[in-house]
PDB file of N, CA and C in Angstrom:
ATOM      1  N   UNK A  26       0.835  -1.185   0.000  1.00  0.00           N
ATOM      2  CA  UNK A  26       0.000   0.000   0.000  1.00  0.00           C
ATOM      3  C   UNK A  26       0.879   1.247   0.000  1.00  0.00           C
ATOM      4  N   UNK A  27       0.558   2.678  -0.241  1.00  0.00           N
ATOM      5  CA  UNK A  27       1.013   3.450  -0.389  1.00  0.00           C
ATOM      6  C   UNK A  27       0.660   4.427   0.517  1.00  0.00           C
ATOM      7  N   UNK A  28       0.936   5.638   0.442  1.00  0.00           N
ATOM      8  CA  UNK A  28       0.400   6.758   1.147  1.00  0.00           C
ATOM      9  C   UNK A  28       1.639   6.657   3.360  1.00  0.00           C
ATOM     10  N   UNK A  29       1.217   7.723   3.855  1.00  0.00           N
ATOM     11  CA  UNK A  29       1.717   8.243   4.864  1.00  0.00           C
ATOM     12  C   UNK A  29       1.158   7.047   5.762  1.00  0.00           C
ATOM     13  N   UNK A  30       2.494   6.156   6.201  1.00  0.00           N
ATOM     14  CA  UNK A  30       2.091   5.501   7.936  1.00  0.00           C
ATOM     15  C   UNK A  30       1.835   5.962   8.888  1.00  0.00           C
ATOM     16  N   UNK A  31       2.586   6.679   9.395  1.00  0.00           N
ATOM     17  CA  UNK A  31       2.705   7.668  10.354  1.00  0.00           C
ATOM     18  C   UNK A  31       3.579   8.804  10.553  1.00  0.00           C
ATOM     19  N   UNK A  32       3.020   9.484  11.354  1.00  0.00           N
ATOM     20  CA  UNK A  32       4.030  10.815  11.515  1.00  0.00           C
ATOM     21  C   UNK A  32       4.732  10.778  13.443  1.00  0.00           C
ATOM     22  N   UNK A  33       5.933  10.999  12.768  1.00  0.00           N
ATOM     23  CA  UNK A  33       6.712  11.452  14.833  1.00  0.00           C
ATOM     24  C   UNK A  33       6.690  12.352  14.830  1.00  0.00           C
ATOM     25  N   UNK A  34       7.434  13.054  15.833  1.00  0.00           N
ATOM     26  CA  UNK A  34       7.347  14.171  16.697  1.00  0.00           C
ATOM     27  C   UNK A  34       7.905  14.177  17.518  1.00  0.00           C
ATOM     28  N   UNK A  35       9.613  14.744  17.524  1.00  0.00           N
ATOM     29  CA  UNK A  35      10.575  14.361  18.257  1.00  0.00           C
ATOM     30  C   UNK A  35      10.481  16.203  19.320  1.00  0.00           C
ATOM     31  N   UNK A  36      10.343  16.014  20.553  1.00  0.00           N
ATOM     32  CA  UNK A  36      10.222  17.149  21.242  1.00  0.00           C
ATOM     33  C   UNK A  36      11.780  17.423  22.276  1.00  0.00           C
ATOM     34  N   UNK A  37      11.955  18.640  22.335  1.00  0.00           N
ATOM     35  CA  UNK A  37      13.125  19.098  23.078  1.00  0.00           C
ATOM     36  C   UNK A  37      12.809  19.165  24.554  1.00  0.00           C
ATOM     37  N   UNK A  38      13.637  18.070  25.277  1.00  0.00           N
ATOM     38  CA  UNK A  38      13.111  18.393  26.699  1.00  0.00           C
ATOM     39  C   UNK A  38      14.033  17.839  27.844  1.00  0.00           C
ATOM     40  N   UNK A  39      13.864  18.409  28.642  1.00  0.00           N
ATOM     41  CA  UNK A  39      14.646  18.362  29.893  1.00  0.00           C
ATOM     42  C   UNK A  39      14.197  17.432  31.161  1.00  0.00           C
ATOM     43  N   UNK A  40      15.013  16.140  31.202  1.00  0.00           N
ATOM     44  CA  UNK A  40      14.487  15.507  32.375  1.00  0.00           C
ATOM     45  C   UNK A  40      15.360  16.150  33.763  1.00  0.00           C
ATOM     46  N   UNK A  41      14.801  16.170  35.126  1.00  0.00           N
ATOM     47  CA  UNK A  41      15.484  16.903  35.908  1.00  0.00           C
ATOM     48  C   UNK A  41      15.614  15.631  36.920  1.00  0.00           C
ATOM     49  N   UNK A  42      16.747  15.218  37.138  1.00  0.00           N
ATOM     50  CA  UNK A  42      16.981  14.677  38.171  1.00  0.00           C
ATOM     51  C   UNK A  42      17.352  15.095  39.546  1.00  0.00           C
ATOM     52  N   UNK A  43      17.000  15.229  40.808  1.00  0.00           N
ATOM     53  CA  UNK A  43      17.696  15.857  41.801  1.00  0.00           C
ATOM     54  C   UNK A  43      17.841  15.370  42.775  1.00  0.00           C
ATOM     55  N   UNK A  44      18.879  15.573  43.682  1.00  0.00           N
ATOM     56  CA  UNK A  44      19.449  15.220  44.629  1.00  0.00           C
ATOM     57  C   UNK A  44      19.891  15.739  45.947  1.00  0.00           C
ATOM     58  N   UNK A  45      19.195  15.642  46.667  1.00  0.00           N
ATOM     59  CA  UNK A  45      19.478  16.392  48.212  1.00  0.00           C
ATOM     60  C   UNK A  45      20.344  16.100  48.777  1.00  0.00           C
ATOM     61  N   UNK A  46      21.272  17.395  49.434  1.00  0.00           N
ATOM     62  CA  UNK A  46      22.193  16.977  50.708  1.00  0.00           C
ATOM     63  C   UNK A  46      21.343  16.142  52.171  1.00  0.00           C
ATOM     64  N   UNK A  47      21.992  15.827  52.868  1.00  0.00           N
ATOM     65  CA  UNK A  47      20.987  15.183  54.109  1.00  0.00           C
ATOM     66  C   UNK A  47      20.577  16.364  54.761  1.00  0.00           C
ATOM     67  N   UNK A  48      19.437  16.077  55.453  1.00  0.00           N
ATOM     68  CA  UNK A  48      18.645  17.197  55.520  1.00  0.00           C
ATOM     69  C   UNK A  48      19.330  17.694  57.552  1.00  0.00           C
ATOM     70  N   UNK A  49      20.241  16.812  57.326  1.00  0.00           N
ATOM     71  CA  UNK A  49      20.905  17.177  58.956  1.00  0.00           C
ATOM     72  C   UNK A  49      22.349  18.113  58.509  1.00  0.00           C
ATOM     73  N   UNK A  50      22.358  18.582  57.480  1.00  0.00           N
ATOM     74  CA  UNK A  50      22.980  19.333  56.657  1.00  0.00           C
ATOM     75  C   UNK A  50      22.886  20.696  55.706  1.00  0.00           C
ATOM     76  N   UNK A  51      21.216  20.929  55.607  1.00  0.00           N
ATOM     77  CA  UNK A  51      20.893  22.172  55.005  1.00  0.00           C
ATOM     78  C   UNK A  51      19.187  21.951  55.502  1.00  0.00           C
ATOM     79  N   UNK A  52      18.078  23.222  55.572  1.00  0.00           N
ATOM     80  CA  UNK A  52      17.632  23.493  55.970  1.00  0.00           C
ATOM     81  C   UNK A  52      16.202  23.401  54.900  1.00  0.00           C
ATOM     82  N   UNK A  53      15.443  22.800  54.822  1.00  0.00           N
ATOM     83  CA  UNK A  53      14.007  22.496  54.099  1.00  0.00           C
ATOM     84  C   UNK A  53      14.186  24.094  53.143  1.00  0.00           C
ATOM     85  N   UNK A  54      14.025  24.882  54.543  1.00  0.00           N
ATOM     86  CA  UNK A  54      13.821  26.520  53.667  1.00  0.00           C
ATOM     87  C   UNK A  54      15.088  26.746  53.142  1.00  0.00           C
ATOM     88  N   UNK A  55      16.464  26.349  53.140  1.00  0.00           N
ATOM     89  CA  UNK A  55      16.898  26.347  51.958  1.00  0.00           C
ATOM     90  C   UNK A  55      16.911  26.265  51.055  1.00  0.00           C
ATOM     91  N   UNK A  56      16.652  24.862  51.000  1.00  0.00           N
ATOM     92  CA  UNK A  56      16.454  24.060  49.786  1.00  0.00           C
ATOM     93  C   UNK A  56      15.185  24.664  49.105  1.00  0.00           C
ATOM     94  N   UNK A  57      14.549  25.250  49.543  1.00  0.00           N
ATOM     95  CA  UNK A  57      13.237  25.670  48.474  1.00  0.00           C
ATOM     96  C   UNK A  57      13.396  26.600  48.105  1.00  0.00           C
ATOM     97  N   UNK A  58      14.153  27.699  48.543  1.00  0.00           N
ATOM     98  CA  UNK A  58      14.806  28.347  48.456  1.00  0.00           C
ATOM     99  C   UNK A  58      15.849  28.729  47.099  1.00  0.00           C
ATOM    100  N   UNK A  59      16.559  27.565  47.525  1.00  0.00           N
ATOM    101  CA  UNK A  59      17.373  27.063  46.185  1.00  0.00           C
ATOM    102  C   UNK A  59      16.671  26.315  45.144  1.00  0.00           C
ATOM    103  N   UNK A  60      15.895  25.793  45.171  1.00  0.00           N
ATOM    104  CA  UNK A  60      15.277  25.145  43.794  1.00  0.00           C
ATOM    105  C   UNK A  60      14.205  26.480  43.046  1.00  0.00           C
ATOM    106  N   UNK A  61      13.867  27.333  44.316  1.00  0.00           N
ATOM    107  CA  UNK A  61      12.815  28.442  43.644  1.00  0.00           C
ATOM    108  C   UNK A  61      13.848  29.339  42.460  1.00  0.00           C
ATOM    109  N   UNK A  62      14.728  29.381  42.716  1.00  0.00           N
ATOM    110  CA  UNK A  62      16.212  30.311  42.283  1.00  0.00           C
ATOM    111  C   UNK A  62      16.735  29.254  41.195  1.00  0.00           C
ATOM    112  N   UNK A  63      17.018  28.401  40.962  1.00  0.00           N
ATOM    113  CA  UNK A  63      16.987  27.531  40.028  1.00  0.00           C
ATOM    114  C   UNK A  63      16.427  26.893  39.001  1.00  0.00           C
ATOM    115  N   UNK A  64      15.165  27.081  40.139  1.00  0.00           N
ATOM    116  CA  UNK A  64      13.832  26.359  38.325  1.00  0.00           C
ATOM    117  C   UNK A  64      13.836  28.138  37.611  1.00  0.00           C
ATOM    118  N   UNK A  65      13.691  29.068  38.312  1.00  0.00           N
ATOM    119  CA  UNK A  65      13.273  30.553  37.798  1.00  0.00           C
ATOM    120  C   UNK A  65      14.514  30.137  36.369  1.00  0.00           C
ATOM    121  N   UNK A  66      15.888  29.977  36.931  1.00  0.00           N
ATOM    122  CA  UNK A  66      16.763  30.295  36.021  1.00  0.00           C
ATOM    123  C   UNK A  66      17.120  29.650  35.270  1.00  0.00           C
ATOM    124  N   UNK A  67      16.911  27.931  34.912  1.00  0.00           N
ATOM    125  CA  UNK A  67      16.882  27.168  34.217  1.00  0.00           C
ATOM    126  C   UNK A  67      15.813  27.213  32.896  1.00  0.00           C
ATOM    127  N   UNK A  68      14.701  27.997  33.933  1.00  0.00           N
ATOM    128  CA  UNK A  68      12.947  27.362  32.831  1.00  0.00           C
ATOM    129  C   UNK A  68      13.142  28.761  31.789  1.00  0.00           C
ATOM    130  N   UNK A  69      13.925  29.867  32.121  1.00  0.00           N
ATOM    131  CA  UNK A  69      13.999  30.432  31.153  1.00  0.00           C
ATOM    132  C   UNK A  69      15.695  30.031  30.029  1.00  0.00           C
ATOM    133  N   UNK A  70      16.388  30.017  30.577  1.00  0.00           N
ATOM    134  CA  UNK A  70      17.482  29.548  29.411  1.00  0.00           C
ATOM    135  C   UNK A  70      17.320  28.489  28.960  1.00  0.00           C
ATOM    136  N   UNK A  71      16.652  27.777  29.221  1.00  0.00           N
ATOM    137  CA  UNK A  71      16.646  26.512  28.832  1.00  0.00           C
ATOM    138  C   UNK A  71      15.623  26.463  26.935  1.00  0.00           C
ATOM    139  N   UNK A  72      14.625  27.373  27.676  1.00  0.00           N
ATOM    140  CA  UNK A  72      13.477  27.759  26.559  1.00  0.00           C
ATOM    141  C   UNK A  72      14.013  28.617  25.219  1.00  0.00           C
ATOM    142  N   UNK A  73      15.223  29.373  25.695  1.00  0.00           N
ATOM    143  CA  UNK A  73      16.105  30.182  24.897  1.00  0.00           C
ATOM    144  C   UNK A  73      17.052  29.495  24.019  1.00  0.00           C
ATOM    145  N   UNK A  74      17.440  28.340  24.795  1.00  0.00           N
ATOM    146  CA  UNK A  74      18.197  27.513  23.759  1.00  0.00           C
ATOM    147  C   UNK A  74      17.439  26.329  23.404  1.00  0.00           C
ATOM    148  N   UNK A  75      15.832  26.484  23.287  1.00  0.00           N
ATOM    149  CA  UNK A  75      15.350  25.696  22.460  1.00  0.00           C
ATOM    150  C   UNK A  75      14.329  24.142  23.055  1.00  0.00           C
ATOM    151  N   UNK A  76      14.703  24.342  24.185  1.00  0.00           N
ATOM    152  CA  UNK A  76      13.691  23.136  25.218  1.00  0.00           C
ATOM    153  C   UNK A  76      12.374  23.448  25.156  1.00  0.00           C
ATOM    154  N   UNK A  77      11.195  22.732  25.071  1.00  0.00           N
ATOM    155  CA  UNK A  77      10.310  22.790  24.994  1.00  0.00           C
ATOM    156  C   UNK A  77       9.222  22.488  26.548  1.00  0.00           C
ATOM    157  N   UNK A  78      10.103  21.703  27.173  1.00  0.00           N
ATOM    158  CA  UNK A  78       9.590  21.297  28.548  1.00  0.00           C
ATOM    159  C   UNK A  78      10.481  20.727  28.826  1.00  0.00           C
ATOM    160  N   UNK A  79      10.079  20.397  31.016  1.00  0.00           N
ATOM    161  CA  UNK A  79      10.629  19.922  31.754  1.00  0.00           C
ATOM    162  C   UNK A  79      10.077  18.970  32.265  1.00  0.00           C
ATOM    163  N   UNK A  80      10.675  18.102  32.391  1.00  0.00           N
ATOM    164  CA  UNK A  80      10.199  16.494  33.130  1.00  0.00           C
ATOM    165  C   UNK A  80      11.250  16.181  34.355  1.00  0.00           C
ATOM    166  N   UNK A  81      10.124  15.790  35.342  1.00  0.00           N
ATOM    167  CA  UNK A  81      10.751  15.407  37.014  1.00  0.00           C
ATOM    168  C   UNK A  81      10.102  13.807  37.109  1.00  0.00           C
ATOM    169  N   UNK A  82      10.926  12.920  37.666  1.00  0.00           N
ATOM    170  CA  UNK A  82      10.217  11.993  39.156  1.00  0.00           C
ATOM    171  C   UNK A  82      10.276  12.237  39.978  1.00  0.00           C
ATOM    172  N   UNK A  83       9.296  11.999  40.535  1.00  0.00           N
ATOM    173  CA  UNK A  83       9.355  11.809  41.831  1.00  0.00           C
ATOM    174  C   UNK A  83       8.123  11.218  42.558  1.00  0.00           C
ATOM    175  N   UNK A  84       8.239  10.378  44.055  1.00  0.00           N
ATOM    176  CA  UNK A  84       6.670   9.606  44.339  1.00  0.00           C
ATOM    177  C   UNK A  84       6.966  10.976  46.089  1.00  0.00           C
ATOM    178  N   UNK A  85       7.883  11.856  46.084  1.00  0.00           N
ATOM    179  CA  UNK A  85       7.760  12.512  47.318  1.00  0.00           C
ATOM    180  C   UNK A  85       6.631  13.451  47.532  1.00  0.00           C
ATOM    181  N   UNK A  86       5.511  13.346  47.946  1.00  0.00           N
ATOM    182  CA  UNK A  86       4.542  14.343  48.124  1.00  0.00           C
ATOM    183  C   UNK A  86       4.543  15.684  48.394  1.00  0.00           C
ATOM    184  N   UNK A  87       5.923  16.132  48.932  1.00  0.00           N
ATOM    185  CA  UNK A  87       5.999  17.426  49.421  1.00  0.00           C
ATOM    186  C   UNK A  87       7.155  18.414  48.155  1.00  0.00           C
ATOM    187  N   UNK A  88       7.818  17.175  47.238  1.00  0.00           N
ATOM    188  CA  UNK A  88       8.486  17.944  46.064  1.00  0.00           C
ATOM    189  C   UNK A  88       7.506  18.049  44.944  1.00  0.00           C
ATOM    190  N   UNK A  89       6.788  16.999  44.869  1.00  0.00           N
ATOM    191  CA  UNK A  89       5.454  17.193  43.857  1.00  0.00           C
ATOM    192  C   UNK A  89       4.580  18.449  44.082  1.00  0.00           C
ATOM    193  N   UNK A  90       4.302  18.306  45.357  1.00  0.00           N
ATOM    194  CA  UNK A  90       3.348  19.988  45.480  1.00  0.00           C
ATOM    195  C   UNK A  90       4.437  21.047  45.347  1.00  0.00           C
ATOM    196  N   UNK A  91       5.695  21.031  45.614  1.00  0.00           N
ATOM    197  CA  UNK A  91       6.601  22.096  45.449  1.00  0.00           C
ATOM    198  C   UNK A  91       6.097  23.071  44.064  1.00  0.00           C
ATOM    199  N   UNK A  92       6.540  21.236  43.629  1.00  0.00           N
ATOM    200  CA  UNK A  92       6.750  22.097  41.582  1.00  0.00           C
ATOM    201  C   UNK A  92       5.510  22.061  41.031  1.00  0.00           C
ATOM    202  N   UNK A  93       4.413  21.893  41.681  1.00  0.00           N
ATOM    203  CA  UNK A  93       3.120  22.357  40.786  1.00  0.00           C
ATOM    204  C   UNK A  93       2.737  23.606  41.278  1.00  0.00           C
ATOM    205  N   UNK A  94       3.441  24.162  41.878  1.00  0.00           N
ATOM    206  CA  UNK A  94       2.974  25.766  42.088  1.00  0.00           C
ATOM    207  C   UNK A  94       4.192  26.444  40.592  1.00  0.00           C
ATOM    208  N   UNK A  95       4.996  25.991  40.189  1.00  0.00           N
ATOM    209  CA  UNK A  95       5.787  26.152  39.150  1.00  0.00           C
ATOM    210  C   UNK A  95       4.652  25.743  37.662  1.00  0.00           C
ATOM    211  N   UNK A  96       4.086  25.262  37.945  1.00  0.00           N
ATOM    212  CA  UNK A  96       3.137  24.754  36.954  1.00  0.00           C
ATOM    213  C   UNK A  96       3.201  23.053  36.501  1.00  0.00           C
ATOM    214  N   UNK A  97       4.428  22.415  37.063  1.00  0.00           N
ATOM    215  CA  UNK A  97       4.240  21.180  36.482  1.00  0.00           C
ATOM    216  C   UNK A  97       2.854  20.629  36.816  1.00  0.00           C
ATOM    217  N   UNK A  98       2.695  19.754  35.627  1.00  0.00           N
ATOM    218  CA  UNK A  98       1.400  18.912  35.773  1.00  0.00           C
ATOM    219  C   UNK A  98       1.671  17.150  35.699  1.00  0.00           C
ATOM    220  N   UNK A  99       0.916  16.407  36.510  1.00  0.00           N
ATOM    221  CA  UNK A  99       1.428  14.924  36.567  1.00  0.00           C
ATOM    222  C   UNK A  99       1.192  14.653  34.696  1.00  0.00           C
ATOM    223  N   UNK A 100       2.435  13.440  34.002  1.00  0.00           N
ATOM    224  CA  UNK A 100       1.957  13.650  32.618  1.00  0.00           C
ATOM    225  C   UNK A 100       1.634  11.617  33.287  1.00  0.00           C
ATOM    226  N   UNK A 101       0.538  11.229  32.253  1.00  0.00           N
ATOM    227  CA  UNK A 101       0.448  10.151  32.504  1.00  0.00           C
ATOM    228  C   UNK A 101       0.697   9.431  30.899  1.00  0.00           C
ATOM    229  N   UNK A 102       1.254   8.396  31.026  1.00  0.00           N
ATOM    230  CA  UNK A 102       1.488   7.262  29.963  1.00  0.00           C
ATOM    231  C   UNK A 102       2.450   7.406  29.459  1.00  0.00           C
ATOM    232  N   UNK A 103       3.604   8.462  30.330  1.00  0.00           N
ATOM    233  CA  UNK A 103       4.755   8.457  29.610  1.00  0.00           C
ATOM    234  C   UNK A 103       5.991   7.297  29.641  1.00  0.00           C
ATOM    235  N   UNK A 104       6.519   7.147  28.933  1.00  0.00           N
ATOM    236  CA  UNK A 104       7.518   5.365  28.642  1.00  0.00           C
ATOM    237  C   UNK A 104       8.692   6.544  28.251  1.00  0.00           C
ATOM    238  N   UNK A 105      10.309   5.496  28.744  1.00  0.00           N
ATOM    239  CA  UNK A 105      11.007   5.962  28.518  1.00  0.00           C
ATOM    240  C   UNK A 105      12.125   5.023  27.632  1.00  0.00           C
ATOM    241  N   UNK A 106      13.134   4.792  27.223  1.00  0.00           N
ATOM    242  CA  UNK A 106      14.044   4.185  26.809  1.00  0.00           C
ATOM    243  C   UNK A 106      15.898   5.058  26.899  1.00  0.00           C
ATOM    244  N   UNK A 107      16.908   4.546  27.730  1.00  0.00           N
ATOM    245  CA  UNK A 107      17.778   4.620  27.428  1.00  0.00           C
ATOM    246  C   UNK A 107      18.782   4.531  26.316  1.00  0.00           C
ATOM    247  N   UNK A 108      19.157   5.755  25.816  1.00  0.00           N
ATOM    248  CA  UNK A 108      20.076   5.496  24.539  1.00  0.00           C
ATOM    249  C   UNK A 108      21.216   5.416  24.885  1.00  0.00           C
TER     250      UNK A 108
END
């Protein structure tokens, strides 16, 4: 048969992995502190050189509500593969 199979749609994006010092070591309100100062300055250069979005895990309830005041939204059915 002939004609168009399908079409992709390869998107520019940023997975964020992060990692805390022990917390008997820096201070909650630091740290939010520091990630508020960080997502600000990442979510715009990042968009400047061409990222389209940001992607987090996490199952911690209190970093999930963090970053949905940032706007993240839970994405569901997303699959990943290592290259």
């Amino acid at each position: 048969a002939e004609g168009v199979v399908f079409y992709l749609r390869f998107t520019n994006a940023l997975i964020v992995d992060t990692q805390f010092a022990p917390e008997s070591e820096v201070s909650k309100d630091r740290v939010r502190a520091a990630l508020k100062e960080a997502f600000g300055f990442f979510s715009v250069s990042s968009k400047n050189i061409g990222y389209h979005e940001m992607l987090f895990e996490s199952v911690s309830p209190g970093l999930i509500k963090f970053f949905k005041r940032f706007g993240f939204k839970k994405a569901f059915n997303l699959f990943k593969v290592d290259l």
